[in-house]
Short mmCIF file of C-alpha atoms in Angstrom, two decimals:
data_model
loop_
_atom_site.label_atom_id
_atom_site.label_comp_id
_atom_site.label_asym_id
_atom_site.label_seq_id
_atom_site.Cartn_x
_atom_site.Cartn_y
_atom_site.Cartn_z
CA VAL A 1 -28.48 9.05 13.61
CA ALA A 2 -29.85 7.24 10.65
CA VAL A 3 -27.04 4.76 9.00
CA LEU A 4 -25.71 6.01 5.58
CA PRO A 5 -26.46 3.53 3.04
CA ALA A 6 -23.61 1.92 1.17
CA PRO A 7 -23.24 2.75 -2.72
CA GLN A 8 -24.72 0.03 -4.83
CA ASN A 9 -24.44 -1.11 -8.18
CA LEU A 10 -20.51 -1.25 -8.74
CA THR A 11 -19.32 -1.75 -12.08
CA VAL A 12 -16.23 -1.34 -14.19
CA LEU A 13 -16.35 0.07 -17.44
CA SER A 14 -12.49 -0.85 -19.69
CA THR A 15 -11.66 0.18 -22.63
CA ASN A 16 -8.25 0.14 -24.23
CA MET A 17 -6.74 -0.38 -20.85
CA LYS A 18 -8.23 2.61 -19.28
CA HIS A 19 -10.24 1.03 -16.30
CA LEU A 20 -13.09 3.31 -14.62
CA LEU A 21 -15.03 2.02 -11.70
CA MET A 22 -18.30 3.49 -11.34
CA TRP A 23 -21.67 3.20 -8.83
CA ASN A 24 -24.63 4.73 -7.98
CA PRO A 25 -25.18 7.91 -5.90
CA VAL A 26 -25.95 7.66 -2.19
CA ALA A 27 -28.89 10.12 -2.29
CA GLN A 28 -28.54 12.90 0.84
CA PRO A 29 -30.51 15.88 -0.20
CA MET A 30 -28.67 19.03 0.05
CA GLU A 31 -25.58 17.17 1.33
CA THR A 32 -22.14 16.22 -0.48
CA VAL A 33 -21.73 12.86 -0.03
CA PHE A 34 -17.79 11.54 -0.41
CA TYR A 35 -16.67 8.17 -1.62
CA SER A 36 -13.56 6.25 -0.63
CA VAL A 37 -12.25 3.48 -3.13
CA GLU A 38 -9.91 0.66 -1.88
CA TYR A 39 -8.52 -2.43 -3.89
CA GLN A 40 -6.78 -5.51 -3.47
CA GLY A 41 -4.75 -7.59 -5.83
CA GLU A 42 -4.73 -11.56 -5.85
CA PHE A 43 -1.80 -11.68 -3.95
CA GLU A 44 -3.50 -9.69 -1.04
CA SER A 45 -6.69 -11.72 -1.47
CA LEU A 46 -4.89 -15.00 -1.42
CA TYR A 47 -1.96 -13.89 1.36
CA MET A 48 -3.51 -11.24 3.32
CA SER A 49 -7.21 -10.69 2.76
CA HIS A 50 -7.68 -8.29 5.46
CA VAL A 51 -5.24 -5.67 3.48
CA TRP A 52 -6.67 -3.10 1.20
CA ILE A 53 -5.10 -0.29 -0.60
CA PRO A 54 -6.70 2.92 -0.95
CA SER A 55 -6.89 3.80 -4.32
CA SER A 56 -4.29 6.57 -5.67
CA GLN A 57 -6.99 8.56 -7.24
CA CYS A 58 -10.07 8.38 -5.18
CA SER A 59 -9.59 8.56 -1.62
CA PRO A 60 -12.00 10.40 -1.01
CA THR A 61 -13.91 11.73 -4.00
CA SER A 62 -17.40 13.24 -4.35
CA GLY A 63 -17.41 12.01 -7.96
CA LEU A 64 -19.56 8.59 -8.65
CA ALA A 65 -16.71 7.20 -10.92
CA CYS A 66 -13.17 6.69 -10.25
CA ASP A 67 -10.07 5.90 -12.49
CA ILE A 68 -8.68 2.85 -11.40
CA THR A 69 -6.13 2.22 -14.25
CA ASP A 70 -3.00 3.33 -12.08
CA ASP A 71 -4.22 0.93 -9.30
CA VAL A 72 -4.41 -2.03 -11.65
CA ILE A 73 -0.69 -2.77 -11.88
CA ALA A 74 -0.86 -6.56 -12.46
CA THR A 75 -2.57 -9.11 -14.69
CA VAL A 76 -4.32 -10.46 -11.85
CA PRO A 77 -8.24 -10.43 -10.73
CA TYR A 78 -8.70 -7.31 -8.43
CA ASN A 79 -11.01 -6.99 -5.80
CA PHE A 80 -12.66 -3.24 -5.53
CA ARG A 81 -14.67 -1.74 -2.82
CA VAL A 82 -16.39 1.59 -1.89
CA ARG A 83 -18.00 3.35 0.76
CA ALA A 84 -19.81 6.70 1.57
CA THR A 85 -18.97 9.34 4.09
CA LEU A 86 -20.96 12.28 5.26
CA GLY A 87 -19.61 14.37 7.90
CA SER A 88 -18.87 11.89 10.71
CA ARG A 89 -21.06 9.20 9.26
CA THR A 90 -19.63 6.24 7.21
CA SER A 91 -21.59 3.54 5.32
CA ALA A 92 -20.34 -0.11 5.10
CA TRP A 93 -18.25 -1.14 2.20
CA SER A 94 -19.71 -2.19 -0.91
CA THR A 95 -17.72 -4.69 -2.87
CA LEU A 96 -17.54 -5.06 -6.74
CA GLU A 97 -19.38 -8.32 -7.35
CA HIS A 98 -16.97 -9.88 -9.67
CA PRO A 99 -12.88 -9.25 -9.62
CA PHE A 100 -11.58 -7.40 -12.55
CA ASN A 101 -8.72 -8.27 -14.49
CA ARG A 102 -7.48 -5.84 -17.10
CA ASN A 103 -7.31 -8.64 -19.54
CA SER A 104 -10.86 -8.03 -20.03
CA THR A 105 -10.60 -4.78 -21.36
CA VAL A 106 -12.42 -3.51 -24.42
CA LEU A 107 -10.01 -3.15 -27.52
CA THR A 108 -11.44 -1.03 -30.03
CA ALA A 109 -10.35 -1.10 -33.59
CA PRO A 110 -7.87 2.06 -33.83
CA ARG A 111 -8.33 5.20 -35.65
CA MET A 112 -6.01 6.09 -38.51
CA GLU A 113 -5.18 8.80 -41.12
CA VAL A 114 -3.77 7.48 -44.63
CA THR A 115 -2.30 10.19 -46.62
CA GLU A 116 0.11 10.65 -49.70
CA HIS A 117 2.99 12.69 -49.44
CA GLY A 118 4.37 13.05 -52.82
CA LEU A 119 5.25 9.45 -53.82
CA HIS A 120 4.99 7.85 -50.22
CA LEU A 121 2.05 6.20 -48.61
CA VAL A 122 2.18 7.33 -45.05
CA ILE A 123 -0.40 6.33 -41.81
CA LYS A 124 -0.82 8.23 -38.49
CA LEU A 125 -2.58 6.14 -35.65
CA GLU A 126 -3.82 7.34 -32.65
CA ASP A 127 -2.15 7.33 -29.64
CA LEU A 128 -3.46 4.76 -27.13
CA GLY A 129 -0.76 4.66 -24.66
CA PRO A 130 2.67 2.63 -24.07
CA GLN A 131 1.11 -0.54 -24.02
CA PHE A 132 -0.03 -0.53 -27.54
CA GLU A 133 1.45 -1.71 -30.74
CA PHE A 134 -0.15 -1.60 -34.29
CA ARG A 135 -0.36 -4.19 -36.66
CA VAL A 136 -0.46 -2.36 -39.95
CA VAL A 137 -1.74 -4.41 -43.28
CA TYR A 138 -1.11 -2.61 -46.63
CA TRP A 139 -1.42 -3.96 -50.44
CA ARG A 140 -1.76 -2.50 -54.02
CA ARG A 141 -5.33 -2.96 -55.20
CA GLU A 142 -4.80 -5.06 -58.26
CA PRO A 143 -5.56 -9.01 -58.93
CA GLY A 144 -3.04 -11.18 -57.05
CA THR A 145 -1.62 -8.54 -54.93
CA MET A 146 0.03 -9.44 -51.98
CA GLU A 147 -0.41 -7.97 -48.46
CA HIS A 148 2.17 -6.73 -46.42
CA ILE A 149 2.66 -6.16 -42.70
CA LYS A 150 4.42 -3.58 -40.59
CA VAL A 151 4.04 -3.48 -36.66
CA VAL A 152 4.24 0.05 -35.41
CA LYS A 153 5.48 0.42 -31.77
CA ASN A 154 3.57 3.67 -31.32
CA GLY A 155 0.60 5.90 -32.07
CA ASP A 156 0.58 9.49 -32.98
CA ILE A 157 3.64 9.44 -35.46
CA PRO A 158 3.54 9.42 -39.01
CA VAL A 159 4.83 6.37 -40.49
CA HIS A 160 6.17 5.69 -44.35
CA LEU A 161 4.65 2.49 -45.60
CA GLU A 162 5.59 2.54 -49.22
CA THR A 163 6.63 4.36 -52.00
CA MET A 164 3.69 4.48 -54.47
CA GLU A 165 3.75 3.98 -58.17
CA PRO A 166 1.36 7.00 -60.22
CA GLY A 167 -1.97 5.53 -61.29
CA ALA A 168 -2.04 2.90 -58.62
CA VAL A 169 -4.42 2.43 -55.85
CA TYR A 170 -3.12 1.41 -52.16
CA CYS A 171 -5.48 0.14 -49.51
CA VAL A 172 -4.58 0.06 -45.65
CA LYS A 173 -6.11 -1.24 -42.39
CA ALA A 174 -4.89 -1.78 -38.70
CA GLN A 175 -5.39 -3.32 -35.40
CA ALA A 176 -4.02 -2.57 -31.96
CA LEU A 177 -2.09 -4.89 -29.95
CA VAL A 178 -1.26 -5.27 -26.36
CA LYS A 179 1.18 -7.94 -25.51
CA LEU A 180 0.85 -7.43 -21.89
CA ILE A 181 -2.67 -9.05 -22.08
CA GLY A 182 -1.79 -11.26 -25.18
CA ARG A 183 -4.84 -9.91 -27.00
CA HIS A 184 -5.61 -7.58 -30.48
CA SER A 185 -8.64 -5.58 -31.27
CA ALA A 186 -10.38 -6.11 -34.65
CA PHE A 187 -9.47 -4.61 -37.54
CA SER A 188 -9.91 -0.85 -38.56
CA GLN A 189 -12.38 0.10 -41.69
CA THR A 190 -9.99 -0.38 -44.87
CA GLN A 191 -8.97 2.92 -46.16
CA CYS A 192 -7.84 3.32 -49.93
CA VAL A 193 -5.43 5.96 -51.56
CA GLU A 194 -4.98 6.61 -55.13
CA MET A 195 -1.70 7.75 -56.53
CA PRO A 196 -2.40 10.49 -59.34
CA GLU A 197 -1.30 9.51 -62.86
CA GLU A 198 2.07 11.42 -63.71
CA SER A 199 0.95 14.65 -65.37
CA LEU A 200 2.53 14.96 -68.67
CA PRO A 201 5.05 18.24 -69.40
CA LEU A 202 3.24 21.15 -71.23
CA ALA A 203 4.48 21.27 -74.87
CA LEU A 204 6.28 24.08 -75.34
CA PHE B 1 12.92 -18.92 -18.89
CA GLY B 2 14.72 -21.32 -21.07
CA PRO B 3 11.80 -23.94 -21.82
CA CYS B 4 9.34 -21.82 -19.96
CA ARG B 5 7.23 -19.10 -21.41
CA VAL B 6 5.81 -16.26 -19.48
CA GLU B 7 3.87 -13.19 -21.01
CA GLY B 8 1.86 -10.33 -19.39
CA VAL B 9 4.64 -8.86 -17.34
CA VAL B 10 6.38 -5.79 -18.06
CA LEU B 11 9.81 -5.91 -16.20
CA SER B 12 10.07 -2.07 -16.04
CA GLU B 13 6.67 -1.91 -14.14
CA LEU B 14 8.53 -4.28 -11.28
CA TRP B 15 11.57 -2.12 -11.42
CA GLU B 16 9.33 1.02 -11.00
CA ALA B 17 7.67 -0.91 -8.22
CA PHE B 18 11.08 -1.85 -6.38
CA TRP B 19 12.71 1.50 -6.62
CA ALA B 20 9.52 3.10 -5.48
CA ALA B 21 10.09 0.80 -2.14
CA LYS B 22 13.78 0.62 -2.44
CA SER B 23 14.56 3.84 -0.23
CA THR B 24 12.49 2.82 2.52
CA VAL B 25 13.46 -0.93 2.33
CA GLN B 26 17.34 -0.31 2.02
CA ASN B 27 17.52 1.66 4.82
CA GLN B 28 16.31 -0.98 7.33
CA ASP B 29 19.27 -3.28 6.18
CA ASP B 30 22.27 -2.37 8.21
CA ILE B 31 23.66 -5.88 7.69
CA THR B 32 25.83 -5.42 5.03
CA SER B 33 28.32 -7.99 5.39
CA VAL B 34 25.79 -10.55 4.22
CA ARG B 35 24.18 -11.57 0.67
CA LEU B 36 21.40 -13.96 0.43
CA LEU B 37 21.35 -14.22 -3.41
CA LYS B 38 24.99 -15.23 -3.18
CA PRO B 39 27.06 -15.02 -6.74
CA GLN B 40 27.22 -18.99 -7.02
CA ILE B 41 23.57 -19.31 -6.62
CA LEU B 42 22.80 -16.78 -9.70
CA GLN B 43 26.03 -17.64 -11.81
CA ASP B 44 26.25 -20.07 -15.00
CA VAL B 45 22.41 -20.83 -14.61
CA SER B 46 21.83 -22.63 -17.95
CA ASP B 47 18.26 -21.64 -19.88
CA ALA B 48 16.91 -25.24 -19.11
CA GLU B 49 17.69 -24.52 -15.13
CA SER B 50 16.25 -21.17 -15.07
CA CYS B 51 12.64 -22.24 -15.23
CA TYR B 52 13.29 -24.56 -12.03
CA LEU B 53 15.08 -21.65 -10.02
CA VAL B 54 13.23 -18.81 -10.60
CA HIS B 55 9.86 -20.75 -9.80
CA SER B 56 11.15 -21.85 -6.48
CA LEU B 57 12.78 -18.27 -5.77
CA LEU B 58 9.65 -16.60 -6.63
CA LYS B 59 7.33 -19.16 -4.68
CA PHE B 60 9.78 -18.31 -1.68
CA TYR B 61 9.20 -14.62 -2.10
CA LEU B 62 5.41 -14.97 -2.44
CA ASN B 63 4.82 -17.38 0.48
CA THR B 64 7.77 -16.15 3.00
CA VAL B 65 9.08 -12.57 2.10
CA PHE B 66 6.04 -11.04 0.94
CA LYS B 67 3.55 -12.40 3.07
CA ASN B 68 5.70 -11.57 6.11
CA TYR B 69 7.10 -8.46 5.29
CA HIS B 70 4.06 -6.84 4.52
CA SER B 71 3.41 -5.40 7.92
CA LYS B 72 6.54 -3.37 7.54
CA ILE B 73 5.56 -1.72 4.19
CA ALA B 74 2.05 -0.79 5.73
CA LYS B 75 3.76 1.53 8.27
CA PHE B 76 5.76 3.18 5.65
CA LYS B 77 2.76 3.87 3.12
CA THR B 78 4.41 1.95 0.15
CA LEU B 79 1.44 -0.38 -0.47
CA LYS B 80 0.75 0.04 -3.91
CA SER B 81 4.35 -0.18 -4.97
CA PHE B 82 4.95 -3.65 -2.97
CA SER B 83 1.33 -4.60 -4.18
CA SER B 84 2.75 -4.39 -7.68
CA LEU B 85 5.56 -6.22 -7.28
CA ALA B 86 3.66 -9.05 -5.27
CA ASN B 87 1.25 -9.31 -7.93
CA ASN B 88 3.57 -9.36 -10.88
CA PHE B 89 5.40 -11.82 -9.46
CA LEU B 90 2.27 -13.99 -8.84
CA VAL B 91 1.71 -13.65 -12.58
CA ILE B 92 5.18 -15.07 -13.40
CA ALA B 93 5.39 -17.54 -10.83
CA SER B 94 1.87 -18.86 -12.13
CA LYS B 95 2.78 -18.78 -15.55
CA LEU B 96 5.79 -20.81 -15.23
CA GLN B 97 5.45 -24.74 -15.56
CA PRO B 98 8.71 -26.31 -14.94
CA SER B 99 8.82 -29.51 -16.39
CA LYS B 100 8.54 -32.69 -14.49
CA ASP B 101 10.22 -35.13 -17.31
CA LYS B 102 12.65 -37.51 -15.76
CA ASP B 103 15.25 -36.57 -18.00
CA MET B 104 15.33 -33.28 -16.43
CA LEU B 105 15.87 -34.62 -13.28
CA SER B 106 19.65 -33.68 -12.98
CA ILE B 107 18.92 -30.24 -14.16
CA SER B 108 16.04 -29.58 -11.64
CA GLU B 109 18.41 -31.22 -9.01
CA SER B 110 20.88 -28.71 -9.61
CA ALA B 111 18.66 -25.74 -9.38
CA HIS B 112 17.08 -27.19 -6.04
CA ARG B 113 20.85 -27.17 -4.84
CA ARG B 114 21.20 -23.27 -5.70
CA PHE B 115 17.70 -22.74 -4.32
CA MET B 116 18.89 -24.44 -0.95
CA LEU B 117 21.78 -22.39 -0.47
CA PHE B 118 19.38 -19.32 -0.58
CA CYS B 119 17.28 -21.10 2.01
CA ARG B 120 20.12 -21.90 4.38
CA ALA B 121 21.46 -18.39 4.03
CA PHE B 122 18.07 -17.02 4.76
CA LYS B 123 17.79 -19.36 7.89
CA GLN B 124 21.00 -18.57 9.25
CA MET B 125 19.78 -14.88 9.99
CA ASP B 126 17.32 -13.66 12.39
CA THR B 127 13.86 -13.67 10.87
CA GLU B 128 13.27 -9.88 10.61
CA ALA B 129 16.69 -9.29 9.46
CA ALA B 130 16.42 -12.10 6.82
CA LEU B 131 13.19 -10.71 5.57
CA VAL B 132 14.65 -7.06 5.17
CA LYS B 133 17.68 -8.44 3.57
CA ALA B 134 15.46 -10.65 1.06
CA PHE B 135 13.50 -7.86 0.25
CA GLY B 136 16.29 -5.46 -0.50
CA GLU B 137 17.82 -8.25 -2.89
CA VAL B 138 14.66 -8.05 -5.18
CA ASP B 139 16.96 -5.86 -7.55
CA ILE B 140 19.70 -8.69 -7.97
CA LEU B 141 16.88 -11.06 -8.56
CA LEU B 142 15.11 -8.90 -11.40
CA THR B 143 18.66 -8.16 -12.87
CA TRP B 144 18.87 -11.79 -13.28
CA MET B 145 15.70 -12.45 -14.52
CA GLN B 146 15.94 -9.81 -17.00
CA LYS B 147 18.86 -11.64 -18.73
CA PHE B 148 16.35 -14.41 -19.57
CA TYR B 149 13.02 -12.42 -20.04
CA GLN B 150 12.31 -10.62 -23.40
CA LEU B 151 9.14 -9.20 -23.84
#
């Protein structure tokens, strides 16, 4: 019986603390190949390197990617390995070339909506999950103006920034903060909102 | 922990991991008359002393308790929670840098005396029972750590 080849090219794609392990398919025409994913944290690799833990999402899976976010639950290097199974045949393990640490995740500038509600300057940020806070910087666009900073604890909730004056322009930018890994994203594009001039009451 | 700064660990994740393993763990502990982390070990610990003491305790838990307790965990399928606890303890221990200044000698010796109380109590028990007891007392340790740890 031909030996089943091991999956190749294991890589981890990590963005905004969501981590995806991916690999190339094991080609077996007209057959469904299943894959099993296992991991070990730094503790296991240091103290008990024979111990591997089945991934909570993908043991087994027929897909070519595995969401390992719930498995990576400490800010330490993690080893991952994948093997293929077809019927009674099982491949050798293929191991991720470099251990993955969640502090290497890519942090993108947060999407935000800046609106005016009456006299109020309001911001709503995208919800990136419980590990995220946001630093919001806002200012009134005029010479010598001062920047104000507000830390917003979670996304998806409109937050009042400032009570605006008619005719003034206010600008806002924001960045995502992840204390867990001690890092932050780049700032988003600045968005500005102009407060209409006060409309004069109609002469009666 | 006093002068020692630790970042990158969310204590709630540790509690979550411990609760997940708790029911399995504490059912094995039938010696209720003994406590390893006695009150006099963790009471009235100064900020300065806390760094030394937590460093010693975490190292002990990593090198002795978790390392040897793992085979029990494998049987009861709580590997993931155990791994979370152990790896986060590793993060904290690796970030703690207790000062080696001479003027801190009396404080580090006081912390060492407290730690030795714990070690002595551990060694006085049968090893298997001591491992189970120590693992079951992680909640006592986390409660004490929480007082010093704000994220």
